[in-house]
PDB file of C-alpha atoms in Angstrom:
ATOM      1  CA  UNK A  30       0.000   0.000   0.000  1.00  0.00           C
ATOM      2  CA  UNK A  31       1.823   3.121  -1.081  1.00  0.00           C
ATOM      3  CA  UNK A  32      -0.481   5.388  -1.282  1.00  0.00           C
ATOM      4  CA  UNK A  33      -2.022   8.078   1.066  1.00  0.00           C
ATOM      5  CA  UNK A  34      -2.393   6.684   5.004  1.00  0.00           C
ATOM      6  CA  UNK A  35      -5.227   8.370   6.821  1.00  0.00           C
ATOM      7  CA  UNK A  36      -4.214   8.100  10.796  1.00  0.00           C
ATOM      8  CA  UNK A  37      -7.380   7.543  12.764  1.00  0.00           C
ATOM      9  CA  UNK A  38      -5.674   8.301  16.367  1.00  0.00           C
ATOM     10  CA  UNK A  39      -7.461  11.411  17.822  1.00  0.00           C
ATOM     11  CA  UNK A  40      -4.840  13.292  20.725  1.00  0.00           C
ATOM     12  CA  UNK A  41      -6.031  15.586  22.979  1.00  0.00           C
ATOM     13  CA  UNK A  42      -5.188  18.378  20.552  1.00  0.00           C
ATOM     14  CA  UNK A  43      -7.425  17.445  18.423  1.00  0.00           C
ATOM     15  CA  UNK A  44      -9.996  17.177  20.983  1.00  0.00           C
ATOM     16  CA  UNK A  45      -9.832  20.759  22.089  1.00  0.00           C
ATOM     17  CA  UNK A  46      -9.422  21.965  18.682  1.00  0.00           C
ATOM     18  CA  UNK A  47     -13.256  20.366  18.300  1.00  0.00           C
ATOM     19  CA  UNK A  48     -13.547  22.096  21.468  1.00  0.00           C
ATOM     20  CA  UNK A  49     -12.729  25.513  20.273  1.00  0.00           C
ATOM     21  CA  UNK A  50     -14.383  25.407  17.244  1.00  0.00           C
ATOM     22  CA  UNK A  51     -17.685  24.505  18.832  1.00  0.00           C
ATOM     23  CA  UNK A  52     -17.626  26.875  21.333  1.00  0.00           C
ATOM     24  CA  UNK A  53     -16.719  29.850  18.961  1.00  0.00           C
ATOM     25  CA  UNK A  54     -19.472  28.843  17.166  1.00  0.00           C
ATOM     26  CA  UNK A  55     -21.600  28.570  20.376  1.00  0.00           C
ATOM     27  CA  UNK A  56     -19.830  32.374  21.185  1.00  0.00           C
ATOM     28  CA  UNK A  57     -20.966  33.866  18.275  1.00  0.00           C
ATOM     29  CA  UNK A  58     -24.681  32.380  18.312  1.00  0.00           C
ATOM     30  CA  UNK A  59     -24.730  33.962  21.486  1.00  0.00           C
ATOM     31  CA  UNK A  60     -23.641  37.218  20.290  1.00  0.00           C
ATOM     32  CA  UNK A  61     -25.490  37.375  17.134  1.00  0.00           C
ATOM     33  CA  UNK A  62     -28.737  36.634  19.894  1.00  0.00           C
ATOM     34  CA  UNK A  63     -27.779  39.787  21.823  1.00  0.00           C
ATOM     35  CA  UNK A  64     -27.501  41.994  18.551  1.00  0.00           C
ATOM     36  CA  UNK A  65     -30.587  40.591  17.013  1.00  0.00           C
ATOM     37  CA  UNK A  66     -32.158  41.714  20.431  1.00  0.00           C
ATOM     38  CA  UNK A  67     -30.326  44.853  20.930  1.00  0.00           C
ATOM     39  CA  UNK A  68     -31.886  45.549  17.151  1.00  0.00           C
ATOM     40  CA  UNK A  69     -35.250  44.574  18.526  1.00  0.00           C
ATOM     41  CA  UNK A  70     -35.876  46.464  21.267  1.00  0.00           C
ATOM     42  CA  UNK A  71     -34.255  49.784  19.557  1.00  0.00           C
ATOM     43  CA  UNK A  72     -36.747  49.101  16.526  1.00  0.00           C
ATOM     44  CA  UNK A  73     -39.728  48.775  19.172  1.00  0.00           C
ATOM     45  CA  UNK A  74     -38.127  52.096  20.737  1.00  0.00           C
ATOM     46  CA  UNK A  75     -38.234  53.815  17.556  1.00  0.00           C
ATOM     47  CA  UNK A  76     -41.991  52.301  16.520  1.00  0.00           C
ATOM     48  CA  UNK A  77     -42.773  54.190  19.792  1.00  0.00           C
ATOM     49  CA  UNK A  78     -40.486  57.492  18.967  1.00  0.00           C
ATOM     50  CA  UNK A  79     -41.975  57.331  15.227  1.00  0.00           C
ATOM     51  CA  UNK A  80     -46.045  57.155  16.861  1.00  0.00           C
ATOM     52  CA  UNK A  81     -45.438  59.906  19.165  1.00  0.00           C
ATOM     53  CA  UNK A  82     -44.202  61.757  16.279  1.00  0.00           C
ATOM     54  CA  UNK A  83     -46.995  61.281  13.884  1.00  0.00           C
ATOM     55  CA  UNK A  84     -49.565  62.672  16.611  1.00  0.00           C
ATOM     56  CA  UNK A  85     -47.710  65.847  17.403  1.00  0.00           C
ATOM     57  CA  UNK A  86     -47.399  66.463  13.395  1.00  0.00           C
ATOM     58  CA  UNK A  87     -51.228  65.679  13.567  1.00  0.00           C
ATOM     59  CA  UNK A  88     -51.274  68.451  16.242  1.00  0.00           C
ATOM     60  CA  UNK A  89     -49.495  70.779  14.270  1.00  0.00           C
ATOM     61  CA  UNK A  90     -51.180  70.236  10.989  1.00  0.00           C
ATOM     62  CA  UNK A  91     -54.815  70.991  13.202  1.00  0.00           C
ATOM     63  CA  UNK A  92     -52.702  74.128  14.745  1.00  0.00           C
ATOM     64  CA  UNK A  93     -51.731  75.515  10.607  1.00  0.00           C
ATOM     65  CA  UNK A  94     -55.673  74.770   9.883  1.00  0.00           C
ATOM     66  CA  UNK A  95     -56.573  76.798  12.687  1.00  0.00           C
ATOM     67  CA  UNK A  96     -54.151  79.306  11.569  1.00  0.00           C
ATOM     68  CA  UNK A  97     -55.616  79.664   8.479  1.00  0.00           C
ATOM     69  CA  UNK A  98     -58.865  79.911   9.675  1.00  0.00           C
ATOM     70  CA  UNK A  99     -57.699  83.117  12.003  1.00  0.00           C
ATOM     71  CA  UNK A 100     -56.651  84.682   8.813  1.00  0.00           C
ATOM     72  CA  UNK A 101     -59.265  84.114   6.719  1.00  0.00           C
ATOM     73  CA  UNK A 102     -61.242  85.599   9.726  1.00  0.00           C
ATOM     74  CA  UNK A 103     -58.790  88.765   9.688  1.00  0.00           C
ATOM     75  CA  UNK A 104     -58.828  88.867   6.237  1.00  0.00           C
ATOM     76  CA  UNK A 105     -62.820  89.611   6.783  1.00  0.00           C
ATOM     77  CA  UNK A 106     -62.281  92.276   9.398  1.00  0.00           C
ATOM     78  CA  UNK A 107     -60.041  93.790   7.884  1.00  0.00           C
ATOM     79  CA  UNK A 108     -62.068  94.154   4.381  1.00  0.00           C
ATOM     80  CA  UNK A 109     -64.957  95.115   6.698  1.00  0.00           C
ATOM     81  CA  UNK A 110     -62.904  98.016   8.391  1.00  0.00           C
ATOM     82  CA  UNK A 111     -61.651  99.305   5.741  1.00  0.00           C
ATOM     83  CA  UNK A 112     -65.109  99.385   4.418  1.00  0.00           C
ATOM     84  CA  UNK A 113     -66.584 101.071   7.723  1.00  0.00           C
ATOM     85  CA  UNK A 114     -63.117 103.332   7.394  1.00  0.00           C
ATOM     86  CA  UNK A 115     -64.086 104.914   4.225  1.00  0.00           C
ATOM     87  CA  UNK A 116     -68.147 105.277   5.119  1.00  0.00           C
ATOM     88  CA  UNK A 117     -66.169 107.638   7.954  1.00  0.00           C
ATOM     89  CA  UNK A 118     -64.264 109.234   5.340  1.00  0.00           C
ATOM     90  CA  UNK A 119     -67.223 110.083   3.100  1.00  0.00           C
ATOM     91  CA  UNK A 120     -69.102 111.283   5.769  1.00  0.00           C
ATOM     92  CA  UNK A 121     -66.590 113.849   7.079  1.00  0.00           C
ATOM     93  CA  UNK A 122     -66.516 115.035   3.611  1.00  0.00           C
ATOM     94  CA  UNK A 123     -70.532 115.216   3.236  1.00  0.00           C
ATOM     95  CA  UNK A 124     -71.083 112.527   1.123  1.00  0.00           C
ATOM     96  CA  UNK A 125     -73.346 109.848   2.413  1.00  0.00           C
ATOM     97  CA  UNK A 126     -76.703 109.710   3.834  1.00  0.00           C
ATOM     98  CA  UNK A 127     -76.836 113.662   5.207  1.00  0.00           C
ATOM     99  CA  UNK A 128     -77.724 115.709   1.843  1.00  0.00           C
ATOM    100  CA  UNK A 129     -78.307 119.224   1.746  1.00  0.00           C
ATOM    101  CA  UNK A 130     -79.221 121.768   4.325  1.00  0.00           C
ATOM    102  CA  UNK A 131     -82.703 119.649   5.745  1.00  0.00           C
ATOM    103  CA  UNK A 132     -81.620 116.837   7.003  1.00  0.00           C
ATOM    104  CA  UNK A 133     -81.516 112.975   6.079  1.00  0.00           C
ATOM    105  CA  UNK A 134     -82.619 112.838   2.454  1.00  0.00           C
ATOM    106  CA  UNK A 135     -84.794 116.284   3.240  1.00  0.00           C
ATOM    107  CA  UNK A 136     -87.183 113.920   6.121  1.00  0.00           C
ATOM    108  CA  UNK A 137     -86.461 115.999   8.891  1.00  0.00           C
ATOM    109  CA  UNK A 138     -87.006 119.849   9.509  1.00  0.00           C
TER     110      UNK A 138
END
């Protein structure tokens, strides 16, 4: 037989060499556990961050509705005083409801 010999004695290096290798692999099943639940409970943190988030933007998109309400409303007044400003402004000059020297529209002495 002159060929290739295959030596089937184990030694106790070979034993903790299986050793090692096992329990690296053990080691970094372990690890990869911890990450993988590390990266679970930050994701469930963030669900919660990104929930509490979308109701304050809910809060401030009523808030910018209100807003625009309020200056639609001002918008109003304003056209409205201007309006009442320049009934003053005709009436200081004579124009308006108080013609001539008798009174409103000549009813009254």
């Amino acid at each position: 037989m002159s060929g290739m010999a295959i030596d089937y004695t184990i030694t106790i290096g070979n034993i903790i060499e299986i050793c090692s290798i096992v329990g690296g692999g053990l080691l970094v099943l372990w690890t990869l556990k911890a990450d993988v639940n590390s990266l679970k409970s930050g994701a469930q943190t963030l669900k919660t961050e990104f929930s509490g988030m979308q109701a304050e933007i809910k809060k401030l998109t009523d808030i910018l509705v209100n807003l625009a309400d309020i200056r639609g409303e001002i918008r109003v007044h304003d056209t409205r005083i201007t309006s009442a400003e320049q009934d003053i402004r005709e009436l200081r000059h004579g124009d308006g409801f108080v013609r001539g020297p008798r009174g409103v529209d000549r009813e009254y002495p």
